[in-house]
Coordinates of C-alpha atoms in Angstrom, one line a residue:
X1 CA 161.9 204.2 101.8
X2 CA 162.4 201.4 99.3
X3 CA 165.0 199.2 99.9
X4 CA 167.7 197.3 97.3
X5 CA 168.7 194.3 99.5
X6 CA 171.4 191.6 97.8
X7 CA 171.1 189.7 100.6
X8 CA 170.5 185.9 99.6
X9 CA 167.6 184.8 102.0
X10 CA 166.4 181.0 102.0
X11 CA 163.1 179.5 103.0
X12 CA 162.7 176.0 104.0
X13 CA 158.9 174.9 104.0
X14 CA 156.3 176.6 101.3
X15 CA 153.7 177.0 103.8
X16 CA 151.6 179.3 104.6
X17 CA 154.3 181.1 107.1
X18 CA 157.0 180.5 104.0
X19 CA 154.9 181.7 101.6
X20 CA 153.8 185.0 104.1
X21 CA 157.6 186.0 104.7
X22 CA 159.0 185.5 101.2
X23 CA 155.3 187.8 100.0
X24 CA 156.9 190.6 102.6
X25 CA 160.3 190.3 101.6
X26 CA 160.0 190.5 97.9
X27 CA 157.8 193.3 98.6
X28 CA 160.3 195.0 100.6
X29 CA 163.3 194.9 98.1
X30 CA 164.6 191.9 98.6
X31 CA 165.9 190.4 95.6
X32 CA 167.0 186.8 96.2
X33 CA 164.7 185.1 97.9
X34 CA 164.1 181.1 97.3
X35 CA 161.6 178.9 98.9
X36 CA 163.2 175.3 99.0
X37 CA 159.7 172.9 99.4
X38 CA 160.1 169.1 100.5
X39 CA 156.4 167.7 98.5
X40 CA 155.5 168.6 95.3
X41 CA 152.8 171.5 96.2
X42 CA 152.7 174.5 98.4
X43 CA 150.2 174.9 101.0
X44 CA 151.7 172.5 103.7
X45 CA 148.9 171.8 106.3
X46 CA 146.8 173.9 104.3
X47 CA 145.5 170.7 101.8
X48 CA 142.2 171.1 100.2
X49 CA 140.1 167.6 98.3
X50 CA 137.5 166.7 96.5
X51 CA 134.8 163.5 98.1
X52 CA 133.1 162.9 94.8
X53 CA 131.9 166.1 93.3
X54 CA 132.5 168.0 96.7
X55 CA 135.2 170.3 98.1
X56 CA 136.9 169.0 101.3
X57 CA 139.7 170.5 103.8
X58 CA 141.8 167.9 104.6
X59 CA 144.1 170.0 106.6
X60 CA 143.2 173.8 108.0
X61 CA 139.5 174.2 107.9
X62 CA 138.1 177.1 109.1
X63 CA 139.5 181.3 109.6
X64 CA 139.4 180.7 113.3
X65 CA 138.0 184.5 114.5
X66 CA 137.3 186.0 111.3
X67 CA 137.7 190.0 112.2
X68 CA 139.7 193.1 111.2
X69 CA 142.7 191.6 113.2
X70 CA 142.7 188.3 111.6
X71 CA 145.4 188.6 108.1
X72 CA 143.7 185.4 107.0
X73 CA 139.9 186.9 107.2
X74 CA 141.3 190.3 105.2
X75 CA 143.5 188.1 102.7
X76 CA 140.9 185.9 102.0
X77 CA 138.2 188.8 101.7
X78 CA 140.5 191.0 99.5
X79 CA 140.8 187.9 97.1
X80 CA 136.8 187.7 97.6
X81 CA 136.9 184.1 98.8
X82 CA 134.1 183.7 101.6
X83 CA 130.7 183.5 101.5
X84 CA 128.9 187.0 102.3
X85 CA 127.6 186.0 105.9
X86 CA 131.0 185.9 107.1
X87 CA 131.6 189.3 105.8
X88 CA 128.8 190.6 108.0
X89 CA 129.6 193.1 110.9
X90 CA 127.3 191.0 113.3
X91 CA 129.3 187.4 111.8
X92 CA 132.8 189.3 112.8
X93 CA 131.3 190.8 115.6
X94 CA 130.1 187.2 117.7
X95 CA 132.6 186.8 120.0
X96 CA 132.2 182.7 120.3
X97 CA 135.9 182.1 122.4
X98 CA 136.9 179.1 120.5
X99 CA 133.4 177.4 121.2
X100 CA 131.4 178.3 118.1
X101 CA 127.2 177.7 119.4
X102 CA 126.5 175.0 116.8
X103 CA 123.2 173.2 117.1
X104 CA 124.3 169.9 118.1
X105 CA 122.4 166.5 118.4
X106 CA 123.2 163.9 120.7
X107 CA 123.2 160.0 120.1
X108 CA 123.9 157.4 122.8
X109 CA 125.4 154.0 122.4
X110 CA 122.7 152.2 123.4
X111 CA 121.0 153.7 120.0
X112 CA 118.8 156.5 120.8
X113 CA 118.6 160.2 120.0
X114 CA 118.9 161.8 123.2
X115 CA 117.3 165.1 124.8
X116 CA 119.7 167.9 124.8
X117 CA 117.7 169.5 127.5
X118 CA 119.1 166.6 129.8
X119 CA 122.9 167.2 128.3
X120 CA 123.0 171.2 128.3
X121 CA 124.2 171.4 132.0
X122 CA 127.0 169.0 131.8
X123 CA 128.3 171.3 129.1
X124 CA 127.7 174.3 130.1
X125 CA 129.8 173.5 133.4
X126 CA 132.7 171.8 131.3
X127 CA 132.7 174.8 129.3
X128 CA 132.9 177.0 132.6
X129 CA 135.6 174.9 133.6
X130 CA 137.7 175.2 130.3
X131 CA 137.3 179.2 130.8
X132 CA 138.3 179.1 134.3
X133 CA 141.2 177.2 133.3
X134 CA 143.1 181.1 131.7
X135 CA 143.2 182.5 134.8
X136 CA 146.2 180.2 136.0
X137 CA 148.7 182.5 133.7
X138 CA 151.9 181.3 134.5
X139 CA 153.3 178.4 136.4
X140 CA 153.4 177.8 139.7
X141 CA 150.1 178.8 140.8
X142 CA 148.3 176.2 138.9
X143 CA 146.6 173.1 141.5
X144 CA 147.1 170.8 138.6
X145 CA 149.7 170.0 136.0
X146 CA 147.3 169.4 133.2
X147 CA 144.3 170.0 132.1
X148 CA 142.9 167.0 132.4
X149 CA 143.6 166.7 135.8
X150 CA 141.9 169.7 136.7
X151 CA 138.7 169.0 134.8
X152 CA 137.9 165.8 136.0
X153 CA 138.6 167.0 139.6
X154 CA 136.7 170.1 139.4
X155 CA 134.0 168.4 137.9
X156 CA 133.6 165.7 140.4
X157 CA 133.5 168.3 142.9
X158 CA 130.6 170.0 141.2
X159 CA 128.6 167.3 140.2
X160 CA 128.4 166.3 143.5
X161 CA 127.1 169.7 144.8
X162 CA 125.4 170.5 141.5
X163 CA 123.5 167.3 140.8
X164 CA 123.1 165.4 143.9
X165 CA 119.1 165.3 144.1
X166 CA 119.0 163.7 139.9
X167 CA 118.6 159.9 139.4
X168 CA 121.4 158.2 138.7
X169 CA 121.1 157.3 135.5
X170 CA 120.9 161.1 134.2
X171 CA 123.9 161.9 136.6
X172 CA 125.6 158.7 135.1
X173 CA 124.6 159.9 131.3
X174 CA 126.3 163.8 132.3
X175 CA 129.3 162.5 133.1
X176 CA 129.4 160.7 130.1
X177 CA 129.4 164.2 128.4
X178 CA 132.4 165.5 130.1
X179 CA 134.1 162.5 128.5
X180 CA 132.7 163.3 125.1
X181 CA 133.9 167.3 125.9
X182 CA 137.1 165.8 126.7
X183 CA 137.8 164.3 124.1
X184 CA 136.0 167.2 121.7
X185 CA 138.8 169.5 123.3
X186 CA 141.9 166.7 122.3
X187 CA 140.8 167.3 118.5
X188 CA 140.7 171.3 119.5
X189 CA 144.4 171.4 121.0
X190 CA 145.8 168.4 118.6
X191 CA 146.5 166.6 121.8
X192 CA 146.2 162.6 122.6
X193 CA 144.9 163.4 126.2
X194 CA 144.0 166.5 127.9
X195 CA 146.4 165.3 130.5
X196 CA 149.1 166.3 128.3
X197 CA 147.8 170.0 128.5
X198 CA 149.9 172.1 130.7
X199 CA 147.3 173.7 133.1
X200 CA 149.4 176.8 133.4
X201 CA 150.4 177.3 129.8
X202 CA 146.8 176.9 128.6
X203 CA 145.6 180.4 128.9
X204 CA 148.1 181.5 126.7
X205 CA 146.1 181.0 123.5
X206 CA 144.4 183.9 122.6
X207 CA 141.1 184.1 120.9
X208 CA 139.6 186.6 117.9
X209 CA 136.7 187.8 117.8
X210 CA 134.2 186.6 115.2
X211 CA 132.2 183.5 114.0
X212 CA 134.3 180.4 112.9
X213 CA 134.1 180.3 108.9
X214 CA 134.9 177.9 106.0
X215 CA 136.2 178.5 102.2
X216 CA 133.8 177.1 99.7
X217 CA 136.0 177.2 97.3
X218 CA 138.9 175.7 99.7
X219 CA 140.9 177.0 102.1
X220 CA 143.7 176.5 99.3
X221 CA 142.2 179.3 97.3
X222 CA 144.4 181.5 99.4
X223 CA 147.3 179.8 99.0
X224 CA 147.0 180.3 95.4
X225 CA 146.1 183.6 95.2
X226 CA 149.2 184.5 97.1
X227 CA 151.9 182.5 95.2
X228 CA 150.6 184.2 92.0
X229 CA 151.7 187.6 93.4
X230 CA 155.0 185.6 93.7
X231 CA 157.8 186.1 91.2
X232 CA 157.5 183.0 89.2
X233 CA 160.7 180.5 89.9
X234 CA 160.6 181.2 93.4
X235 CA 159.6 178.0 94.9
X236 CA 161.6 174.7 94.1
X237 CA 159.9 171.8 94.8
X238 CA 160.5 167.9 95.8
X239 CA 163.7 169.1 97.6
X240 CA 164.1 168.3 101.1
X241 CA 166.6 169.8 102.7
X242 CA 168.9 167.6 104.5
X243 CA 170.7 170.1 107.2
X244 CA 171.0 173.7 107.9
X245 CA 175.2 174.4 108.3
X246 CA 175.2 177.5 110.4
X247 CA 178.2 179.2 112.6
X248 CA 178.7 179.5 116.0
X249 CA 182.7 179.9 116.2
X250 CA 184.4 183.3 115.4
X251 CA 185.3 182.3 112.0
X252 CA 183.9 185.1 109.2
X253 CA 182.2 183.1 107.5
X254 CA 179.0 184.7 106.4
X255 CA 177.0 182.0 104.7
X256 CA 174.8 179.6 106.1
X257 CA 174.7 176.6 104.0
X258 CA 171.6 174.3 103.0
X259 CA 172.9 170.9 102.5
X260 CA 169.9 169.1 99.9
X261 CA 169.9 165.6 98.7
X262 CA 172.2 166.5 95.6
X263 CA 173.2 170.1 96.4
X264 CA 174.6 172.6 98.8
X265 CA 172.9 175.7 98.8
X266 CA 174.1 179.0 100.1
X267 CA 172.6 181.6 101.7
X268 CA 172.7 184.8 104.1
X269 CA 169.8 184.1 106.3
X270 CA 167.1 181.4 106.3
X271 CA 164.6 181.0 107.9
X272 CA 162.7 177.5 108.6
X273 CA 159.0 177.1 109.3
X274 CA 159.2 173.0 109.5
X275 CA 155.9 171.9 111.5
X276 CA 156.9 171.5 115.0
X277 CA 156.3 167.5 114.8
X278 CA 159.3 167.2 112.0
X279 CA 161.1 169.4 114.5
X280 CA 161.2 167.0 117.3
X281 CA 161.9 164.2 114.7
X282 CA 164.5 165.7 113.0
X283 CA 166.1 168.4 115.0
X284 CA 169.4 166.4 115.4
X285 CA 170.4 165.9 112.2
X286 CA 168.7 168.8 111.0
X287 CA 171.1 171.7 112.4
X288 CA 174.9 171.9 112.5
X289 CA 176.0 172.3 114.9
X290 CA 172.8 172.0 117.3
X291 CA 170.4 174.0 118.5
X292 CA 171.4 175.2 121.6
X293 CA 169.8 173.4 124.6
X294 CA 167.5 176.1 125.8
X295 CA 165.6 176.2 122.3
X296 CA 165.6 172.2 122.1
X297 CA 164.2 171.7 125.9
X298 CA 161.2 174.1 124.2
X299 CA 161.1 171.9 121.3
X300 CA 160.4 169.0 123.7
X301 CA 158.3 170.7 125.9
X302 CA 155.8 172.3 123.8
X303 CA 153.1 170.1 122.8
X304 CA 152.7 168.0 118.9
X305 CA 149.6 165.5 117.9
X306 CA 147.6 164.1 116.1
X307 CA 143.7 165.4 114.9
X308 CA 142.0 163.6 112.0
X309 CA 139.1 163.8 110.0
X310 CA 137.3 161.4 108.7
X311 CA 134.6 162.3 106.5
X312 CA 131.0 160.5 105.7
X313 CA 128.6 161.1 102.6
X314 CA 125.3 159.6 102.7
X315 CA 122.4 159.3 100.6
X316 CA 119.7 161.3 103.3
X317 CA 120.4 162.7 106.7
X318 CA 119.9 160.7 109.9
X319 CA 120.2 164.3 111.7
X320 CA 117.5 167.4 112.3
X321 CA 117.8 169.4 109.1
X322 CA 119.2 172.4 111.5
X323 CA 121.9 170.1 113.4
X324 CA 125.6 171.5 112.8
X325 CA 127.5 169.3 115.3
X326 CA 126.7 165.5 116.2
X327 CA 127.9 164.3 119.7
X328 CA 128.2 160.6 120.7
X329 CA 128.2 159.5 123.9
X330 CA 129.5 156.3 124.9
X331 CA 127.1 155.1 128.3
X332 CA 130.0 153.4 129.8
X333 CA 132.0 156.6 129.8
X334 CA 131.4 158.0 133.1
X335 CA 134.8 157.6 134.1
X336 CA 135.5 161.9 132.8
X337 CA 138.3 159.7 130.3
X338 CA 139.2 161.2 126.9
X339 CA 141.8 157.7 125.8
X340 CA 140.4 154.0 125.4
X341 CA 142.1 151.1 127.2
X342 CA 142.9 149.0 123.9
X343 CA 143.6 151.6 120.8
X344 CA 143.5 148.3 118.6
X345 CA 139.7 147.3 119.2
X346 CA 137.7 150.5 120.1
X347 CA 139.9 153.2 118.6
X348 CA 136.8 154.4 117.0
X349 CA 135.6 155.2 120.2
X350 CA 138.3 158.7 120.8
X351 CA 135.9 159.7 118.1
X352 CA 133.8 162.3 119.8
X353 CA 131.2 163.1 116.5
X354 CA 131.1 165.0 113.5
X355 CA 130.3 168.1 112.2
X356 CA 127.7 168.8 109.1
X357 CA 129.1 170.3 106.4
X358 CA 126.9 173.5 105.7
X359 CA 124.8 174.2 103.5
X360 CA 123.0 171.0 102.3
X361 CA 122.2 172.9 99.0
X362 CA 126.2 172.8 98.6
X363 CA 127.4 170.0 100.2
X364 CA 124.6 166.8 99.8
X365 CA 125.2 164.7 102.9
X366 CA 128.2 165.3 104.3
X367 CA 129.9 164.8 108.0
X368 CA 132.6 165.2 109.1
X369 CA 134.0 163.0 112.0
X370 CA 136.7 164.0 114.2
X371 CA 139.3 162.3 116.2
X372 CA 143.0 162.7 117.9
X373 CA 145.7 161.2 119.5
X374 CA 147.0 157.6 119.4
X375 CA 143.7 155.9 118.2
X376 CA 143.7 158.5 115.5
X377 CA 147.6 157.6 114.7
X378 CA 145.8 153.7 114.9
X379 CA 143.4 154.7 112.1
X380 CA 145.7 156.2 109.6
X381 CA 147.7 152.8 109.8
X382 CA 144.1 150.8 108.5
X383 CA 142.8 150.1 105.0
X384 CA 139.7 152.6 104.0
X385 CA 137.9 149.4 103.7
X386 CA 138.3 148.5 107.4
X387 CA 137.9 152.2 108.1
X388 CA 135.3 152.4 106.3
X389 CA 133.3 149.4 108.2
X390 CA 133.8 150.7 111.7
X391 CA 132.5 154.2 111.0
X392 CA 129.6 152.2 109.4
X393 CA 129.1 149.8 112.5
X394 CA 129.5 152.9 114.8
X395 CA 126.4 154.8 113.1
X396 CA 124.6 151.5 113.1
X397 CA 125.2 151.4 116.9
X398 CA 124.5 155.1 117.9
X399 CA 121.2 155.5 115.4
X400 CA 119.4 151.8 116.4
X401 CA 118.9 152.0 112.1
X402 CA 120.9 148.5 111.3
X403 CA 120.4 149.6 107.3
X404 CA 122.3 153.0 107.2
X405 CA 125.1 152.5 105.0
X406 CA 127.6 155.1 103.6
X407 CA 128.1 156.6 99.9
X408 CA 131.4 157.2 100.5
X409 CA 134.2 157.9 103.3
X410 CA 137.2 159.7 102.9
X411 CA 140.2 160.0 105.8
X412 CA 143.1 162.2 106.3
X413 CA 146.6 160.8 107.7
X414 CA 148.7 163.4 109.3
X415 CA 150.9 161.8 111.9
X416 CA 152.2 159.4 108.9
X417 CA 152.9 162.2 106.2
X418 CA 156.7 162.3 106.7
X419 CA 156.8 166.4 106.2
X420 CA 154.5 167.0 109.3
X421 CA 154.4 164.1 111.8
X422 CA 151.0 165.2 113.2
X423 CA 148.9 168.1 113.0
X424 CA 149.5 171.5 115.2
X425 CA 151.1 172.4 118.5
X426 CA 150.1 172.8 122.1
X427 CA 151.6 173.8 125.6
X428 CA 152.7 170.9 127.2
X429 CA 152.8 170.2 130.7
X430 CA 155.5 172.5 132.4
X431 CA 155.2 174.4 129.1
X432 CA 155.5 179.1 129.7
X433 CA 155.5 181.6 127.3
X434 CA 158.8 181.2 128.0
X435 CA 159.2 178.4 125.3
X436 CA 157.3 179.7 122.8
X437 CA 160.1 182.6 122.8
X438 CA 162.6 180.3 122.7
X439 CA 161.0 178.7 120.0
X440 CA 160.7 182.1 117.7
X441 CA 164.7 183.4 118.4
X442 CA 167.1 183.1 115.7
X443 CA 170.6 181.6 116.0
X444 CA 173.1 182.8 116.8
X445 CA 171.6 184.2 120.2
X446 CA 171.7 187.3 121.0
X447 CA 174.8 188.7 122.5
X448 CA 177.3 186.7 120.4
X449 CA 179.9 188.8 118.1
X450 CA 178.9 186.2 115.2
X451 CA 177.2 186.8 111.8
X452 CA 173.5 187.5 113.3
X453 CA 170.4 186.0 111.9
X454 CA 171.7 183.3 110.4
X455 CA 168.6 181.1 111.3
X456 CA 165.4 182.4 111.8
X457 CA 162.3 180.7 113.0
X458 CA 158.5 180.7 111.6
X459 CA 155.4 178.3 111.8
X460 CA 152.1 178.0 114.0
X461 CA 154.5 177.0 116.6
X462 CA 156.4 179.6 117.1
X463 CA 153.5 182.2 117.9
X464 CA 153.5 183.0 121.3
X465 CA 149.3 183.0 121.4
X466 CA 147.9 182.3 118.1
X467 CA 149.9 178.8 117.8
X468 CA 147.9 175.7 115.9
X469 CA 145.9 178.2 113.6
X470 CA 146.2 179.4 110.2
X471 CA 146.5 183.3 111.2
X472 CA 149.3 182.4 114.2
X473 CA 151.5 180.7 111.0
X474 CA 150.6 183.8 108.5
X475 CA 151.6 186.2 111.5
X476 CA 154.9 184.5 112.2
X477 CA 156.5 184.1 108.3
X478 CA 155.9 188.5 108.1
X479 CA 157.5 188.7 111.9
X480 CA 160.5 187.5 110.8
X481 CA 160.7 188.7 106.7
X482 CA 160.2 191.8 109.4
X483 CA 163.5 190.8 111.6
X484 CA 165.6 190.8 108.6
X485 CA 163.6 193.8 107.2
X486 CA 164.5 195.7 109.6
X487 CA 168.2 194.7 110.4
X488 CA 168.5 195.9 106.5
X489 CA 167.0 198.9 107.1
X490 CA 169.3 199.9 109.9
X491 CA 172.5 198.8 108.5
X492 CA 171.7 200.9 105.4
X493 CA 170.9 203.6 107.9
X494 CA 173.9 203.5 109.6
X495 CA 176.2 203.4 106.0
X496 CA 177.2 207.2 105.3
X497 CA 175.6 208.2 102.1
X498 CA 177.6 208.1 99.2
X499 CA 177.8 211.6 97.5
X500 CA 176.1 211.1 94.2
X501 CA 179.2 212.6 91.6

């Protein structure tokens, strides 16, 4: 049944989850709906560039498990947006778990191309571990609280068993690898350290089936495509709001109000789908009165950081023609570390590699170098010159060729853009599911005799297994345009009909 809702709903954020729940509501009826956007363009951590002639993701970059269960995968494939192969049953049917088998090379610090016959099995047993790591569901049965923790100890346990009758320097160069995995896995999760992984809230990310694609058009293809099905004056941008006035006495007071820089805006319901790091930032001044303690102790527990790209042109490859993923390891990491001792002079090193932007006929010479946490927060704060120099002394180093010299470099700066504060979520340590149900209920909480819905909740980080991916945001901006959907539906349910005269 089609509804005619009155009902003034306001959005705070035009990103992907913003843009999803004001798409369902308009659809449903609704016919005041406003999308209230800090910056000057939608899209949010979805942020597509050009490096010379080429298309770049600076933010989201690929439809992590593109399948039939995947909203992203179907939008962008409706709007005809990917590349044929990843519309291929056997492309969505690869089930890779978040570990997409790219052909990688190695390079060691010492400046030599390494075998990856002599790496495989350090890998292969990290990448055991990291599966063994979703059996420990909920907390209290983990032997760890973090991740790291339990890969380095399980690790050492093994490679004493596993690799007790190899020389020393190949056992040496393995454990070097774990580092390098370590650190690969930071960038993954958006985390400085994987010691800031909760152990027991780790399994709660769920995977999709299919192979990891890009958009060569842009990932922001999508974003457009969906605000032109928009009513046109729905979005107003370069206005930040301030603080969200809701009501928690018994007054009958129906509005929430939206306090902007120069105006006050009222509303019925809004919901807010601010990244989780403005959240933490912010959430004090941002709500009136507070949020209530449970949802802020979830705020602080779950997980925020920092991953960075940094990305490389050069004139001819220094790589196989068929390498996807470039892995450098650092021979004096045998330690199983994934932070450096002094951010200030070997930041670079948190760097684990780059991936190769596919295909060559497309891209030229592209990489794409990756790197979280604290030395990545370090990076933003240098000039591209300086930035630029390191990445070149780095490839220098690793390749023993003292002439290779980049065309161009080009860096992204999350933790400093004052809208997100980082990149995407994670469970923290003594993180549950728990929190991220906390994180997704609306104010007032349930139970009170107040106006309900007030505030409602949407963003990667509020998804109770999909959080830090495209598909997890999308999901959550239609759950809650769905809450209120559905409160509409059975208020008008419960009206007696009026007898038509």
């Amino acid at each position: 049944m089609a509804m005619s809702v009155n009902a003034k709903v306001v959005i705070v954020g035009c990103g992907i989850s913003g843009i999803a729940a004001a798409h369902r509501l308009v659809d449903a009826g609704f016919h005041h709906v406003q999308i209230v956007e800090a910056t000057a363009r939608s899209g949010g951590r979805i942020k597509t560039g050009k490096l010379g002639d080429n298309i770049i993701e600076i933010g989201a970059n690929w439809i992590h498990g593109p399948s039939e269960e995947n909203p992203v995968f179907c939008l962008a494939r409706q709007y005809g947006l990917l590349d044929p192969e990843a519309l291929t049953p056997e492309n969505q049917e690869m089930d890779v778990e978040g570990h997409p088998p790219w052909v990688p090379n190695f390079f060691s610090s010492s400046g030599s191309k390494l075998n990856a016959e002599d790496i495989y099995p350090a890998q292969d047993m990290f990448l055991e571990l990291m599966s063994e790591i979703s059996q420990f569901k909920s907390e209290g049965e983990e032997p760890w609280a973090c991740v790291g923790d339990f890969i380095r100890s399980e690790a050492e346990q093994r490679a004493a068993e596993k690799w007790k009758d190899i020389d020393a320097a190949t056992r040496c160069l393995r454990l070097c690898v774990i580092s390098n995995m370590l650190k690969v896995e930071c960038c993954v999760n958006g985390a400085h350290s994987m010691d800031e992984v909760g152990l027991g809230a780790y399994g709660l990310y769920k995977t999709l089936p299919g192979m990891d694609c890009t958009f060569p058009g842009g990932y922001e293809g999508l974003v457009k495509n969906l605000m032109l099905e928009l009513p046109s004056g729905l979005v107003t941008y370069n206005r930040p709001v301030r603080c969200v006035h809701w009501n928690n006495t018994e007054k009958k007071e129906n509005s929430v109000m939206i306090e902007c820089d120069d105006e006050m805006i009222t509303a019925d319901h809004v919901i807010v789908t601010v990244p989780l790091g403005y959240l933490k930032k912010h959430h004090s001044t941002l709500f009136s009165p507070p949020l209530p303690l449970h949802k802020l102790h979830s705020v602080e527990r779950l997980g925020f950081g920092t991953n960075n790209k940094i990305y490389v042109e050069f004139d001819s490859p220094w790589w196989d023609a068929d390498c996807e993923v470039i892995y450098l390891l650092w021979e004096d990491e045998d330690g199983m570390l994934d932070q450096v001792p002094d951010v200030q002079r070997s930041w670079i090193k948190k760097l684990f590699g780059f991936t190769v932007l596919k295909p060559t006929e497309r891209y030229g010479h592209i990489l794409c170098g990756w790197i979280a946490g604290h030395e990545s927060e370090y990076m933003e704060t240098l000039s591209e010159q300086e930035v630029t120099h390191t990445v070149t002394q780095l490839i220098r180093r690793f390749t023993g060729n003292p002439t290779i010299t980049p065309r161009k470099v080009l860096r992204s700066q999350w933790f400093h853009d004052p809208w997100t504060c980082g990149s995407y979520s994670y469970p923290g340590i003594g993180c549950s599911a728990q929190d991220l149900e906390n994180m997704m209920e609306p104010l007032p909480t349930k139970g009170s005799l107040l106006q309900p819905l007030q505030v409602l909740f949407a963003g990667e980080a509020t998804h109770p297994c999909y959080y830090s991916t495209v598909h997890g945001a999308l999901l959550t901006g239609w759950r809650e345009a769905d809450r209120l959907i559905s409160h509409y539906s059975s208020i008008s349910a419960s009206e007696p009909r009026k007898a038509k005269l």
